[in-house]
Amino acid sequence: MNARSALLILLGLVIGVLGTVFAMKALGDRNPMPHAVMTVMGHHMGTLGQAVKARQCDAAQANEHLLRLQSTASDIVEAFPGAEQDFVDHAGRLRTALQDAVQAHPTDCPSLAKAIKPVGEACDSCHQQYR
Ligand code: HEC
């Protein structure tokens, strides 16, 4: 093998490694977790809001959506690695609001509306600052 083809092979290797590094960085920049967690919570909050608006509030369904919200909210801090303490506190307040809402066990629309009001406020207060 002459020096020229050895050089070309080496160049190919270097370009390949650089390409992999760039691809991995691009993937890292598009961490899907924050979007995924928020989209799931948006879905459950939206469904509950619609139930209230349509005046069709089923106790079992409301409970199911609240439980999904509660478990998804537990992933917020993990989904935003390196978030500051104030952000973590906002997530904690949402978890408290959800715990209260689950325990309130709303069985009709007025009680569901009352239960999700502090939850919505906890979403909004973090969005105002960090979204
Ligand atoms: C602790 C802070 C915090 C709390 C609490 C919070 N969010 Fe978010 N949310 C964010 C941030 C930050 C973004 C922007 C994420 C991004 O751009 O990657 C966001 C974005 C969103 C989005 C847009 C998602 C997207 O990427 O298109 C929706 C929907 C959403 N949140 C719903 C909710 C709901 C519903 C709640 C309450 C049940 C909630 N969030 C509570 C911080 C929070």
PDB file of C-alpha atoms and ligand atoms in Angstrom:
ATOM      1  CA  MET A   1       0.000   0.000   0.000  1.00  0.00           C
ATOM      2  CA  ASN A   2       1.425   3.374  -0.931  1.00  0.00           C
ATOM      3  CA  ALA A   3       1.378   6.464   1.282  1.00  0.00           C
ATOM      4  CA  ARG A   4      -1.435   8.082  -0.699  1.00  0.00           C
ATOM      5  CA  SER A   5      -3.987   5.307  -0.227  1.00  0.00           C
ATOM      6  CA  ALA A   6      -3.014   4.986   3.447  1.00  0.00           C
ATOM      7  CA  LEU A   7      -3.743   8.677   3.837  1.00  0.00           C
ATOM      8  CA  LEU A   8      -7.100   8.335   2.101  1.00  0.00           C
ATOM      9  CA  ILE A   9      -8.101   5.462   4.395  1.00  0.00           C
ATOM     10  CA  LEU A  10      -7.108   7.491   7.434  1.00  0.00           C
ATOM     11  CA  LEU A  11      -9.062  10.480   6.160  1.00  0.00           C
ATOM     12  CA  GLY A  12     -12.100   8.271   5.642  1.00  0.00           C
ATOM     13  CA  LEU A  13     -11.874   7.013   9.197  1.00  0.00           C
ATOM     14  CA  VAL A  14     -11.592  10.525  10.628  1.00  0.00           C
ATOM     15  CA  ILE A  15     -14.583  11.738   8.625  1.00  0.00           C
ATOM     16  CA  GLY A  16     -16.577   8.721   9.760  1.00  0.00           C
ATOM     17  CA  VAL A  17     -15.803   9.384  13.416  1.00  0.00           C
ATOM     18  CA  LEU A  18     -16.659  13.080  13.071  1.00  0.00           C
ATOM     19  CA  GLY A  19     -19.935  12.171  11.388  1.00  0.00           C
ATOM     20  CA  THR A  20     -20.863   9.887  14.273  1.00  0.00           C
ATOM     21  CA  VAL A  21     -20.048  12.581  16.826  1.00  0.00           C
ATOM     22  CA  PHE A  22     -22.204  15.134  15.004  1.00  0.00           C
ATOM     23  CA  ALA A  23     -25.073  12.687  14.639  1.00  0.00           C
ATOM     24  CA  MET A  24     -24.967  11.857  18.352  1.00  0.00           C
ATOM     25  CA  LYS A  25     -24.905  15.540  19.269  1.00  0.00           C
ATOM     26  CA  ALA A  26     -27.888  16.267  17.028  1.00  0.00           C
ATOM     27  CA  LEU A  27     -29.815  13.437  18.683  1.00  0.00           C
ATOM     28  CA  GLY A  28     -28.851  14.698  22.132  1.00  0.00           C
ATOM     29  CA  ASP A  29     -30.050  18.206  21.276  1.00  0.00           C
ATOM     30  CA  ARG A  30     -33.416  16.787  20.415  1.00  0.00           C
ATOM     31  CA  ASN A  31     -34.046  15.074  23.747  1.00  0.00           C
ATOM     32  CA  PRO A  32     -37.656  13.938  23.330  1.00  0.00           C
ATOM     33  CA  MET A  33     -38.400  13.520  27.031  1.00  0.00           C
ATOM     34  CA  PRO A  34     -39.481  17.095  27.970  1.00  0.00           C
ATOM     35  CA  HIS A  35     -41.808  17.269  24.985  1.00  0.00           C
ATOM     36  CA  ALA A  36     -43.142  13.750  25.652  1.00  0.00           C
ATOM     37  CA  VAL A  37     -43.900  14.346  29.348  1.00  0.00           C
ATOM     38  CA  MET A  38     -45.604  17.681  28.643  1.00  0.00           C
ATOM     39  CA  THR A  39     -47.601  16.315  25.717  1.00  0.00           C
ATOM     40  CA  VAL A  40     -48.956  13.459  27.827  1.00  0.00           C
ATOM     41  CA  MET A  41     -49.940  15.840  30.637  1.00  0.00           C
ATOM     42  CA  GLY A  42     -51.484  18.192  28.078  1.00  0.00           C
ATOM     43  CA  HIS A  43     -53.580  15.328  26.770  1.00  0.00           C
ATOM     44  CA  HIS A  44     -54.960  14.364  30.186  1.00  0.00           C
ATOM     45  CA  MET A  45     -55.576  17.962  31.277  1.00  0.00           C
ATOM     46  CA  GLY A  46     -57.259  18.677  27.930  1.00  0.00           C
ATOM     47  CA  THR A  47     -59.539  15.663  28.266  1.00  0.00           C
ATOM     48  CA  LEU A  48     -60.566  16.664  31.781  1.00  0.00           C
ATOM     49  CA  GLY A  49     -61.183  20.255  30.682  1.00  0.00           C
ATOM     50  CA  GLN A  50     -63.326  19.064  27.804  1.00  0.00           C
ATOM     51  CA  ALA A  51     -65.354  16.817  30.088  1.00  0.00           C
ATOM     52  CA  VAL A  52     -66.145  19.806  32.299  1.00  0.00           C
ATOM     53  CA  LYS A  53     -67.023  21.964  29.295  1.00  0.00           C
ATOM     54  CA  ALA A  54     -69.290  19.270  27.837  1.00  0.00           C
ATOM     55  CA  ARG A  55     -70.790  18.694  31.312  1.00  0.00           C
ATOM     56  CA  GLN A  56     -70.051  14.991  31.016  1.00  0.00           C
ATOM     57  CA  CYS A  57     -67.960  14.091  34.018  1.00  0.00           C
ATOM     58  CA  ASP A  58     -67.548  10.445  34.830  1.00  0.00           C
ATOM     59  CA  ALA A  59     -66.006   9.747  38.233  1.00  0.00           C
ATOM     60  CA  ALA A  60     -64.014   6.693  37.123  1.00  0.00           C
ATOM     61  CA  GLN A  61     -62.659   8.395  34.000  1.00  0.00           C
ATOM     62  CA  ALA A  62     -61.757  11.554  35.897  1.00  0.00           C
ATOM     63  CA  ASN A  63     -59.916   9.463  38.459  1.00  0.00           C
ATOM     64  CA  GLU A  64     -58.036   7.623  35.703  1.00  0.00           C
ATOM     65  CA  HIS A  65     -56.874  10.871  34.042  1.00  0.00           C
ATOM     66  CA  LEU A  66     -55.854  12.365  37.377  1.00  0.00           C
ATOM     67  CA  LEU A  67     -53.801   9.274  38.201  1.00  0.00           C
ATOM     68  CA  ARG A  68     -52.087   9.439  34.797  1.00  0.00           C
ATOM     69  CA  LEU A  69     -51.329  13.103  35.374  1.00  0.00           C
ATOM     70  CA  GLN A  70     -49.957  12.297  38.788  1.00  0.00           C
ATOM     71  CA  SER A  71     -47.611   9.572  37.563  1.00  0.00           C
ATOM     72  CA  THR A  72     -46.457  11.600  34.541  1.00  0.00           C
ATOM     73  CA  ALA A  73     -45.788  14.651  36.712  1.00  0.00           C
ATOM     74  CA  SER A  74     -43.337  12.489  38.665  1.00  0.00           C
ATOM     75  CA  ASP A  75     -41.175  12.353  35.516  1.00  0.00           C
ATOM     76  CA  ILE A  76     -40.870  16.137  35.074  1.00  0.00           C
ATOM     77  CA  VAL A  77     -37.675  16.613  37.057  1.00  0.00           C
ATOM     78  CA  GLU A  78     -36.005  13.637  35.374  1.00  0.00           C
ATOM     79  CA  ALA A  79     -37.063  14.915  31.941  1.00  0.00           C
ATOM     80  CA  PHE A  80     -35.319  18.261  32.522  1.00  0.00           C
ATOM     81  CA  PRO A  81     -31.875  17.251  33.788  1.00  0.00           C
ATOM     82  CA  GLY A  82     -29.907  20.048  35.392  1.00  0.00           C
ATOM     83  CA  ALA A  83     -32.962  22.200  36.092  1.00  0.00           C
ATOM     84  CA  GLU A  84     -32.578  24.776  38.839  1.00  0.00           C
ATOM     85  CA  GLN A  85     -34.090  24.343  42.307  1.00  0.00           C
ATOM     86  CA  ASP A  86     -36.955  26.776  41.631  1.00  0.00           C
ATOM     87  CA  PHE A  87     -38.044  24.643  38.652  1.00  0.00           C
ATOM     88  CA  VAL A  88     -37.919  21.529  40.833  1.00  0.00           C
ATOM     89  CA  ASP A  89     -40.085  23.378  43.402  1.00  0.00           C
ATOM     90  CA  HIS A  90     -42.644  24.201  40.694  1.00  0.00           C
ATOM     91  CA  ALA A  91     -42.802  20.528  39.777  1.00  0.00           C
ATOM     92  CA  GLY A  92     -43.277  19.699  43.468  1.00  0.00           C
ATOM     93  CA  ARG A  93     -46.209  22.107  43.743  1.00  0.00           C
ATOM     94  CA  LEU A  94     -47.839  20.439  40.742  1.00  0.00           C
ATOM     95  CA  ARG A  95     -47.444  17.048  42.412  1.00  0.00           C
ATOM     96  CA  THR A  96     -49.067  18.382  45.599  1.00  0.00           C
ATOM     97  CA  ALA A  97     -51.969  19.852  43.608  1.00  0.00           C
ATOM     98  CA  LEU A  98     -52.446  16.522  41.835  1.00  0.00           C
ATOM     99  CA  GLN A  99     -52.358  14.574  45.055  1.00  0.00           C
ATOM    100  CA  ASP A 100     -55.092  16.836  46.440  1.00  0.00           C
ATOM    101  CA  ALA A 101     -57.125  16.432  43.246  1.00  0.00           C
ATOM    102  CA  VAL A 102     -56.870  12.642  43.339  1.00  0.00           C
ATOM    103  CA  GLN A 103     -57.834  12.590  47.021  1.00  0.00           C
ATOM    104  CA  ALA A 104     -60.805  14.906  46.390  1.00  0.00           C
ATOM    105  CA  HIS A 105     -62.201  12.103  44.203  1.00  0.00           C
ATOM    106  CA  PRO A 106     -64.446  14.339  42.074  1.00  0.00           C
ATOM    107  CA  THR A 107     -67.699  12.620  41.098  1.00  0.00           C
ATOM    108  CA  ASP A 108     -69.385  15.394  39.110  1.00  0.00           C
ATOM    109  CA  CYS A 109     -68.438  18.379  36.963  1.00  0.00           C
ATOM    110  CA  PRO A 110     -68.469  21.066  39.667  1.00  0.00           C
ATOM    111  CA  SER A 111     -66.215  18.999  41.929  1.00  0.00           C
ATOM    112  CA  LEU A 112     -63.952  18.082  38.997  1.00  0.00           C
ATOM    113  CA  ALA A 113     -63.644  21.726  37.942  1.00  0.00           C
ATOM    114  CA  LYS A 114     -62.793  22.641  41.521  1.00  0.00           C
ATOM    115  CA  ALA A 115     -60.233  19.830  41.772  1.00  0.00           C
ATOM    116  CA  ILE A 116     -58.351  20.657  38.557  1.00  0.00           C
ATOM    117  CA  LYS A 117     -58.257  24.423  39.089  1.00  0.00           C
ATOM    118  CA  PRO A 118     -55.159  24.377  41.358  1.00  0.00           C
ATOM    119  CA  VAL A 119     -53.583  21.818  39.000  1.00  0.00           C
ATOM    120  CA  GLY A 120     -53.998  24.146  36.026  1.00  0.00           C
ATOM    121  CA  GLU A 121     -52.599  26.993  38.085  1.00  0.00           C
ATOM    122  CA  ALA A 122     -49.529  24.901  38.920  1.00  0.00           C
ATOM    123  CA  CYS A 123     -48.993  24.208  35.185  1.00  0.00           C
ATOM    124  CA  ASP A 124     -49.387  27.898  34.340  1.00  0.00           C
ATOM    125  CA  SER A 125     -47.079  29.215  37.008  1.00  0.00           C
ATOM    126  CA  CYS A 126     -44.190  27.073  35.775  1.00  0.00           C
ATOM    127  CA  HIS A 127     -44.939  27.853  32.116  1.00  0.00           C
ATOM    128  CA  GLN A 128     -44.959  31.592  32.792  1.00  0.00           C
ATOM    129  CA  GLN A 129     -41.410  31.337  34.044  1.00  0.00           C
ATOM    130  CA  TYR A 130     -39.801  28.530  32.066  1.00  0.00           C
ATOM    131  CA  ARG A 131     -41.654  27.792  28.886  1.00  0.00           C
TER     132      ARG A 131
HETATM  133  C1  HEC B   1     -41.937  22.524  36.536  1.00  0.00           C
HETATM  134  C2  HEC B   1     -42.312  23.219  35.362  1.00  0.00           C
HETATM  135  C3  HEC B   1     -43.531  22.795  34.568  1.00  0.00           C
HETATM  136  C4  HEC B   1     -44.735  22.351  35.036  1.00  0.00           C
HETATM  137  C5  HEC B   1     -45.182  22.188  36.477  1.00  0.00           C
HETATM  138  C6  HEC B   1     -45.546  22.062  33.874  1.00  0.00           C
HETATM  139  N1  HEC B   1     -44.846  22.328  32.725  1.00  0.00           N
HETATM  140 FE1  HEC B   1     -45.527  22.099  30.810  1.00  0.00          FE
HETATM  141  N2  HEC B   1     -43.788  22.827  30.104  1.00  0.00           N
HETATM  142  C7  HEC B   1     -42.702  23.202  30.872  1.00  0.00           C
HETATM  143  C8  HEC B   1     -41.620  23.611  29.989  1.00  0.00           C
HETATM  144  C9  HEC B   1     -40.239  24.067  30.425  1.00  0.00           C
HETATM  145  C10 HEC B   1     -42.114  23.483  28.669  1.00  0.00           C
HETATM  146  C11 HEC B   1     -41.350  23.743  27.364  1.00  0.00           C
HETATM  147  C12 HEC B   1     -40.711  22.412  27.003  1.00  0.00           C
HETATM  148  C13 HEC B   1     -39.888  22.453  25.742  1.00  0.00           C
HETATM  149  O1  HEC B   1     -39.991  23.406  24.986  1.00  0.00           O
HETATM  150  O2  HEC B   1     -39.146  21.474  25.530  1.00  0.00           O
HETATM  151  C14 HEC B   1     -43.478  22.996  28.786  1.00  0.00           C
HETATM  152  C15 HEC B   1     -44.284  22.734  27.699  1.00  0.00           C
HETATM  153  C16 HEC B   1     -45.567  22.216  27.780  1.00  0.00           C
HETATM  154  C17 HEC B   1     -46.397  21.879  26.650  1.00  0.00           C
HETATM  155  C18 HEC B   1     -45.981  22.024  25.187  1.00  0.00           C
HETATM  156  C19 HEC B   1     -45.257  20.733  24.842  1.00  0.00           C
HETATM  157  C20 HEC B   1     -44.508  20.784  23.574  1.00  0.00           C
HETATM  158  O3  HEC B   1     -43.290  20.539  23.605  1.00  0.00           O
HETATM  159  O4  HEC B   1     -45.124  21.073  22.530  1.00  0.00           O
HETATM  160  C21 HEC B   1     -47.572  21.377  27.126  1.00  0.00           C
HETATM  161  C22 HEC B   1     -48.757  20.843  26.334  1.00  0.00           C
HETATM  162  C23 HEC B   1     -47.480  21.406  28.577  1.00  0.00           C
HETATM  163  N3  HEC B   1     -46.252  21.924  28.929  1.00  0.00           N
HETATM  164  C24 HEC B   1     -48.477  20.965  29.411  1.00  0.00           C
HETATM  165  C25 HEC B   1     -48.393  21.014  30.810  1.00  0.00           C
HETATM  166  C26 HEC B   1     -49.479  20.666  31.703  1.00  0.00           C
HETATM  167  C27 HEC B   1     -50.863  20.196  31.259  1.00  0.00           C
HETATM  168  C28 HEC B   1     -49.012  20.850  32.970  1.00  0.00           C
HETATM  169  C29 HEC B   1     -49.719  20.629  34.270  1.00  0.00           C
HETATM  170  C30 HEC B   1     -50.465  19.418  34.461  1.00  0.00           C
HETATM  171  C31 HEC B   1     -47.639  21.302  32.863  1.00  0.00           C
HETATM  172  N4  HEC B   1     -47.296  21.387  31.540  1.00  0.00           N
HETATM  173  C32 HEC B   1     -46.835  21.595  33.948  1.00  0.00           C
HETATM  174  C33 HEC B   1     -42.607  23.190  32.243  1.00  0.00           C
HETATM  175  C34 HEC B   1     -43.614  22.796  33.111  1.00  0.00           C
END
